[in-house]
Amino acid sequence: FLLPELLESKGYSGWIVNGGAHGCLMGGTALGVMLGGYAADRFGMRRMLVLCMALTTLAYQGFLLLPLLPAAAFMPVCLLTGLLMGAGQPLPVAMGQQMVPQYASLISGVMLGWTWTWTFGCLSQPLAAWLAEKPALGLVGALSLTGAGNVVAFVLALGLRAAKKEPRA
């Protein structure tokens, strides 16, 4: 929700600020979700989750610190950033469903509900807006701090055990 302000503060204008960058980020995220799921099936969910959380942290912070680029260079950066940030999104839910298969729908509901209700709806947006108004932080500093949740997710992913696969009937 602060993306237009971030882009304007870096010197972008027009179609990039008015949805172009957001569209590339979301397109990359959608592509990342598909590729991340495929890679998790091939290389293991835990391994991919740890890798994705590390890459998400780097991609997000790098995106915030990126200087003004020409549109032809910036749009692929948006696509790649979205791809890296999206690749790990479905993995925690899938891992939770494998760990407790008899409650797969409960796992989905709790994890997705918690994410969207608390993290995005109630906590991160007002916190980021409040922090962005602090002169000592500014917009980039506030978004960097709210992105620190990626570091927490990375550390938690390191502590996960790989779920044991049930033999197929």
PDB file of C-alpha atoms in Angstrom:
ATOM      1  CA  PHE A   1       0.000   0.000   0.000  1.00  0.00           C
ATOM      2  CA  LEU A   2       3.012   2.308   0.305  1.00  0.00           C
ATOM      3  CA  LEU A   3       4.450   1.259  -3.055  1.00  0.00           C
ATOM      4  CA  PRO A   4       3.321   4.392  -4.956  1.00  0.00           C
ATOM      5  CA  GLU A   5       4.871   6.629  -2.292  1.00  0.00           C
ATOM      6  CA  LEU A   6       8.080   4.593  -2.349  1.00  0.00           C
ATOM      7  CA  LEU A   7       8.302   4.824  -6.126  1.00  0.00           C
ATOM      8  CA  GLU A   8       7.567   8.555  -6.167  1.00  0.00           C
ATOM      9  CA  SER A   9      10.244   9.138  -3.513  1.00  0.00           C
ATOM     10  CA  LYS A  10      12.764   7.414  -5.800  1.00  0.00           C
ATOM     11  CA  GLY A  11      11.791   9.587  -8.772  1.00  0.00           C
ATOM     12  CA  TYR A  12       9.414   7.368 -10.743  1.00  0.00           C
ATOM     13  CA  SER A  13       6.194   8.750 -12.182  1.00  0.00           C
ATOM     14  CA  GLY A  14       3.360   7.996 -14.568  1.00  0.00           C
ATOM     15  CA  TRP A  15       2.411   4.424 -15.391  1.00  0.00           C
ATOM     16  CA  ILE A  16       5.132   2.929 -13.154  1.00  0.00           C
ATOM     17  CA  VAL A  17       3.691   4.590 -10.042  1.00  0.00           C
ATOM     18  CA  ASN A  18       0.088   4.130 -11.158  1.00  0.00           C
ATOM     19  CA  GLY A  19       0.118   0.335 -11.278  1.00  0.00           C
ATOM     20  CA  GLY A  20       2.879  -0.719 -13.675  1.00  0.00           C
ATOM     21  CA  ALA A  21       5.374  -1.671 -10.972  1.00  0.00           C
ATOM     22  CA  HIS A  22       2.646  -3.270  -8.867  1.00  0.00           C
ATOM     23  CA  GLY A  23       1.450  -5.315 -11.850  1.00  0.00           C
ATOM     24  CA  CYS A  24       4.973  -6.608 -12.503  1.00  0.00           C
ATOM     25  CA  LEU A  25       5.457  -7.428  -8.820  1.00  0.00           C
ATOM     26  CA  MET A  26       2.156  -9.347  -8.712  1.00  0.00           C
ATOM     27  CA  GLY A  27       2.858 -11.124 -12.012  1.00  0.00           C
ATOM     28  CA  GLY A  28       6.235 -12.186 -10.656  1.00  0.00           C
ATOM     29  CA  THR A  29       4.618 -13.320  -7.420  1.00  0.00           C
ATOM     30  CA  ALA A  30       2.116 -15.498  -9.289  1.00  0.00           C
ATOM     31  CA  LEU A  31       4.909 -17.011 -11.353  1.00  0.00           C
ATOM     32  CA  GLY A  32       6.987 -17.511  -8.202  1.00  0.00           C
ATOM     33  CA  VAL A  33       4.171 -19.391  -6.446  1.00  0.00           C
ATOM     34  CA  MET A  34       3.984 -21.853  -9.331  1.00  0.00           C
ATOM     35  CA  LEU A  35       7.737 -22.269  -9.695  1.00  0.00           C
ATOM     36  CA  GLY A  36       8.254 -22.477  -5.928  1.00  0.00           C
ATOM     37  CA  GLY A  37       5.723 -25.293  -5.648  1.00  0.00           C
ATOM     38  CA  TYR A  38       7.345 -27.170  -8.503  1.00  0.00           C
ATOM     39  CA  ALA A  39      10.835 -26.695  -7.026  1.00  0.00           C
ATOM     40  CA  ALA A  40       9.591 -27.824  -3.591  1.00  0.00           C
ATOM     41  CA  ASP A  41       8.279 -31.054  -5.078  1.00  0.00           C
ATOM     42  CA  ARG A  42      11.612 -31.629  -6.750  1.00  0.00           C
ATOM     43  CA  PHE A  43      14.097 -30.484  -4.078  1.00  0.00           C
ATOM     44  CA  GLY A  44      12.113 -30.733  -0.825  1.00  0.00           C
ATOM     45  CA  MET A  45       9.775 -28.328   0.926  1.00  0.00           C
ATOM     46  CA  ARG A  46      11.980 -27.481   3.888  1.00  0.00           C
ATOM     47  CA  ARG A  47      15.035 -26.846   1.726  1.00  0.00           C
ATOM     48  CA  MET A  48      13.023 -24.622  -0.611  1.00  0.00           C
ATOM     49  CA  LEU A  49      11.359 -22.767   2.259  1.00  0.00           C
ATOM     50  CA  VAL A  50      14.730 -21.901   3.816  1.00  0.00           C
ATOM     51  CA  LEU A  51      16.113 -20.827   0.436  1.00  0.00           C
ATOM     52  CA  CYS A  52      12.980 -18.843  -0.400  1.00  0.00           C
ATOM     53  CA  MET A  53      12.990 -17.009   2.929  1.00  0.00           C
ATOM     54  CA  ALA A  54      16.644 -16.038   2.450  1.00  0.00           C
ATOM     55  CA  LEU A  55      15.978 -14.872  -1.115  1.00  0.00           C
ATOM     56  CA  THR A  56      12.796 -13.045  -0.092  1.00  0.00           C
ATOM     57  CA  THR A  57      14.712 -11.119   2.542  1.00  0.00           C
ATOM     58  CA  LEU A  58      17.426 -10.135   0.069  1.00  0.00           C
ATOM     59  CA  ALA A  59      14.979  -9.316  -2.734  1.00  0.00           C
ATOM     60  CA  TYR A  60      12.752  -7.168  -0.518  1.00  0.00           C
ATOM     61  CA  GLN A  61      15.580  -5.180   1.049  1.00  0.00           C
ATOM     62  CA  GLY A  62      17.309  -4.830  -2.308  1.00  0.00           C
ATOM     63  CA  PHE A  63      14.120  -3.542  -3.899  1.00  0.00           C
ATOM     64  CA  LEU A  64      13.758  -0.910  -1.180  1.00  0.00           C
ATOM     65  CA  LEU A  65      17.334   0.306  -1.585  1.00  0.00           C
ATOM     66  CA  LEU A  66      17.400   0.262  -5.379  1.00  0.00           C
ATOM     67  CA  PRO A  67      18.200   3.628  -6.991  1.00  0.00           C
ATOM     68  CA  LEU A  68      16.203   5.151  -9.847  1.00  0.00           C
ATOM     69  CA  LEU A  69      16.516   2.931 -12.945  1.00  0.00           C
ATOM     70  CA  PRO A  70      15.194   3.305 -16.481  1.00  0.00           C
ATOM     71  CA  ALA A  71      11.773   1.662 -16.892  1.00  0.00           C
ATOM     72  CA  ALA A  72      13.231  -1.041 -19.159  1.00  0.00           C
ATOM     73  CA  ALA A  73      15.536  -2.136 -16.328  1.00  0.00           C
ATOM     74  CA  PHE A  74      13.144  -1.500 -13.430  1.00  0.00           C
ATOM     75  CA  MET A  75      10.225  -3.609 -14.685  1.00  0.00           C
ATOM     76  CA  PRO A  76      12.299  -6.841 -14.903  1.00  0.00           C
ATOM     77  CA  VAL A  77      13.598  -6.066 -11.395  1.00  0.00           C
ATOM     78  CA  CYS A  78       9.969  -5.833 -10.211  1.00  0.00           C
ATOM     79  CA  LEU A  79       9.159  -9.133 -11.910  1.00  0.00           C
ATOM     80  CA  LEU A  80      12.183 -10.867 -10.349  1.00  0.00           C
ATOM     81  CA  THR A  81      11.486  -9.384  -6.918  1.00  0.00           C
ATOM     82  CA  GLY A  82       7.892 -10.614  -7.074  1.00  0.00           C
ATOM     83  CA  LEU A  83       9.043 -14.038  -8.262  1.00  0.00           C
ATOM     84  CA  LEU A  84      11.483 -14.414  -5.365  1.00  0.00           C
ATOM     85  CA  MET A  85       8.934 -13.164  -2.838  1.00  0.00           C
ATOM     86  CA  GLY A  86       6.194 -15.460  -4.170  1.00  0.00           C
ATOM     87  CA  ALA A  87       8.182 -18.671  -4.426  1.00  0.00           C
ATOM     88  CA  GLY A  88       7.916 -19.503  -0.732  1.00  0.00           C
ATOM     89  CA  GLN A  89       4.342 -18.408  -0.090  1.00  0.00           C
ATOM     90  CA  PRO A  90       2.495 -21.730  -0.479  1.00  0.00           C
ATOM     91  CA  LEU A  91       5.141 -23.809   1.270  1.00  0.00           C
ATOM     92  CA  PRO A  92       4.250 -23.235   4.954  1.00  0.00           C
ATOM     93  CA  VAL A  93       0.625 -24.194   4.341  1.00  0.00           C
ATOM     94  CA  ALA A  94       1.610 -27.301   2.367  1.00  0.00           C
ATOM     95  CA  MET A  95       4.113 -28.279   5.073  1.00  0.00           C
ATOM     96  CA  GLY A  96       1.512 -27.820   7.795  1.00  0.00           C
ATOM     97  CA  GLN A  97      -0.945 -29.971   5.858  1.00  0.00           C
ATOM     98  CA  GLN A  98       1.677 -32.714   5.533  1.00  0.00           C
ATOM     99  CA  MET A  99       2.531 -32.543   9.239  1.00  0.00           C
ATOM    100  CA  VAL A 100      -1.104 -32.860  10.333  1.00  0.00           C
ATOM    101  CA  PRO A 101      -2.966 -34.379   7.366  1.00  0.00           C
ATOM    102  CA  GLN A 102      -6.108 -35.175   9.340  1.00  0.00           C
ATOM    103  CA  TYR A 103      -6.561 -31.410   9.936  1.00  0.00           C
ATOM    104  CA  ALA A 104      -5.445 -30.122   6.525  1.00  0.00           C
ATOM    105  CA  SER A 105      -8.370 -27.714   6.160  1.00  0.00           C
ATOM    106  CA  LEU A 106      -7.888 -26.373   9.691  1.00  0.00           C
ATOM    107  CA  ILE A 107      -4.190 -25.801   8.987  1.00  0.00           C
ATOM    108  CA  SER A 108      -5.068 -23.887   5.815  1.00  0.00           C
ATOM    109  CA  GLY A 109      -7.669 -21.773   7.543  1.00  0.00           C
ATOM    110  CA  VAL A 110      -5.546 -20.908  10.546  1.00  0.00           C
ATOM    111  CA  MET A 111      -2.374 -20.143   8.599  1.00  0.00           C
ATOM    112  CA  LEU A 112      -4.033 -18.134   5.851  1.00  0.00           C
ATOM    113  CA  GLY A 113      -6.466 -16.464   8.223  1.00  0.00           C
ATOM    114  CA  TRP A 114      -3.679 -15.482  10.594  1.00  0.00           C
ATOM    115  CA  THR A 115      -1.599 -14.109   7.739  1.00  0.00           C
ATOM    116  CA  TRP A 116      -4.267 -11.976   6.145  1.00  0.00           C
ATOM    117  CA  THR A 117      -6.173 -10.935   9.239  1.00  0.00           C
ATOM    118  CA  TRP A 118      -3.375 -10.112  11.645  1.00  0.00           C
ATOM    119  CA  THR A 119      -0.265  -9.541   9.617  1.00  0.00           C
ATOM    120  CA  PHE A 120      -1.698  -7.630   6.684  1.00  0.00           C
ATOM    121  CA  GLY A 121      -5.002  -6.360   7.945  1.00  0.00           C
ATOM    122  CA  CYS A 122      -4.442  -5.360  11.523  1.00  0.00           C
ATOM    123  CA  LEU A 123      -0.752  -5.005  12.192  1.00  0.00           C
ATOM    124  CA  SER A 124       1.695  -4.370   9.374  1.00  0.00           C
ATOM    125  CA  GLN A 125      -0.101  -1.648   7.416  1.00  0.00           C
ATOM    126  CA  PRO A 126      -0.858   0.728  10.295  1.00  0.00           C
ATOM    127  CA  LEU A 127       2.570   0.025  11.776  1.00  0.00           C
ATOM    128  CA  ALA A 128       4.352   0.789   8.500  1.00  0.00           C
ATOM    129  CA  ALA A 129       2.313   3.968   7.989  1.00  0.00           C
ATOM    130  CA  TRP A 130       3.051   5.153  11.527  1.00  0.00           C
ATOM    131  CA  LEU A 131       6.770   4.360  11.196  1.00  0.00           C
ATOM    132  CA  ALA A 132       6.979   6.046   7.766  1.00  0.00           C
ATOM    133  CA  GLU A 133       5.885   9.317   9.359  1.00  0.00           C
ATOM    134  CA  LYS A 134       8.848   9.254  11.741  1.00  0.00           C
ATOM    135  CA  PRO A 135      11.548  11.555  10.317  1.00  0.00           C
ATOM    136  CA  ALA A 136      14.343   9.383  11.688  1.00  0.00           C
ATOM    137  CA  LEU A 137      13.116   6.394   9.639  1.00  0.00           C
ATOM    138  CA  GLY A 138      11.297   7.693   6.619  1.00  0.00           C
ATOM    139  CA  LEU A 139       9.524   5.501   4.138  1.00  0.00           C
ATOM    140  CA  VAL A 140      12.413   3.187   3.236  1.00  0.00           C
ATOM    141  CA  GLY A 141      13.408   2.741   6.884  1.00  0.00           C
ATOM    142  CA  ALA A 142       9.844   1.925   7.910  1.00  0.00           C
ATOM    143  CA  LEU A 143       9.417  -0.605   5.123  1.00  0.00           C
ATOM    144  CA  SER A 144      12.797  -2.146   5.980  1.00  0.00           C
ATOM    145  CA  LEU A 145      11.708  -2.594   9.584  1.00  0.00           C
ATOM    146  CA  THR A 146       8.411  -4.182   8.626  1.00  0.00           C
ATOM    147  CA  GLY A 147      10.361  -6.451   6.275  1.00  0.00           C
ATOM    148  CA  ALA A 148      12.304  -7.715   9.283  1.00  0.00           C
ATOM    149  CA  GLY A 149       9.537 -10.297   9.598  1.00  0.00           C
ATOM    150  CA  ASN A 150      11.250 -12.042   6.697  1.00  0.00           C
ATOM    151  CA  VAL A 151      14.320 -12.551   8.887  1.00  0.00           C
ATOM    152  CA  VAL A 152      12.149 -14.040  11.621  1.00  0.00           C
ATOM    153  CA  ALA A 153      10.518 -16.340   9.064  1.00  0.00           C
ATOM    154  CA  PHE A 154      13.951 -17.412   7.810  1.00  0.00           C
ATOM    155  CA  VAL A 155      15.116 -18.289  11.326  1.00  0.00           C
ATOM    156  CA  LEU A 156      11.888 -20.207  12.010  1.00  0.00           C
ATOM    157  CA  ALA A 157      12.226 -22.057   8.692  1.00  0.00           C
ATOM    158  CA  LEU A 158      15.711 -23.184   9.727  1.00  0.00           C
ATOM    159  CA  GLY A 159      14.171 -24.817  12.805  1.00  0.00           C
ATOM    160  CA  LEU A 160      11.519 -26.800  10.925  1.00  0.00           C
ATOM    161  CA  ARG A 161      11.827 -30.509  10.525  1.00  0.00           C
ATOM    162  CA  ALA A 162      11.018 -31.996   7.170  1.00  0.00           C
ATOM    163  CA  ALA A 163       7.610 -33.650   7.195  1.00  0.00           C
ATOM    164  CA  LYS A 164       7.662 -37.382   6.680  1.00  0.00           C
ATOM    165  CA  LYS A 165       5.830 -38.433   3.560  1.00  0.00           C
ATOM    166  CA  GLU A 166       3.075 -40.954   4.035  1.00  0.00           C
ATOM    167  CA  PRO A 167       3.200 -43.870   1.627  1.00  0.00           C
ATOM    168  CA  ARG A 168       0.563 -43.583  -1.079  1.00  0.00           C
ATOM    169  CA  ALA A 169      -2.189 -46.153  -1.106  1.00  0.00           C
TER     170      ALA A 169
END
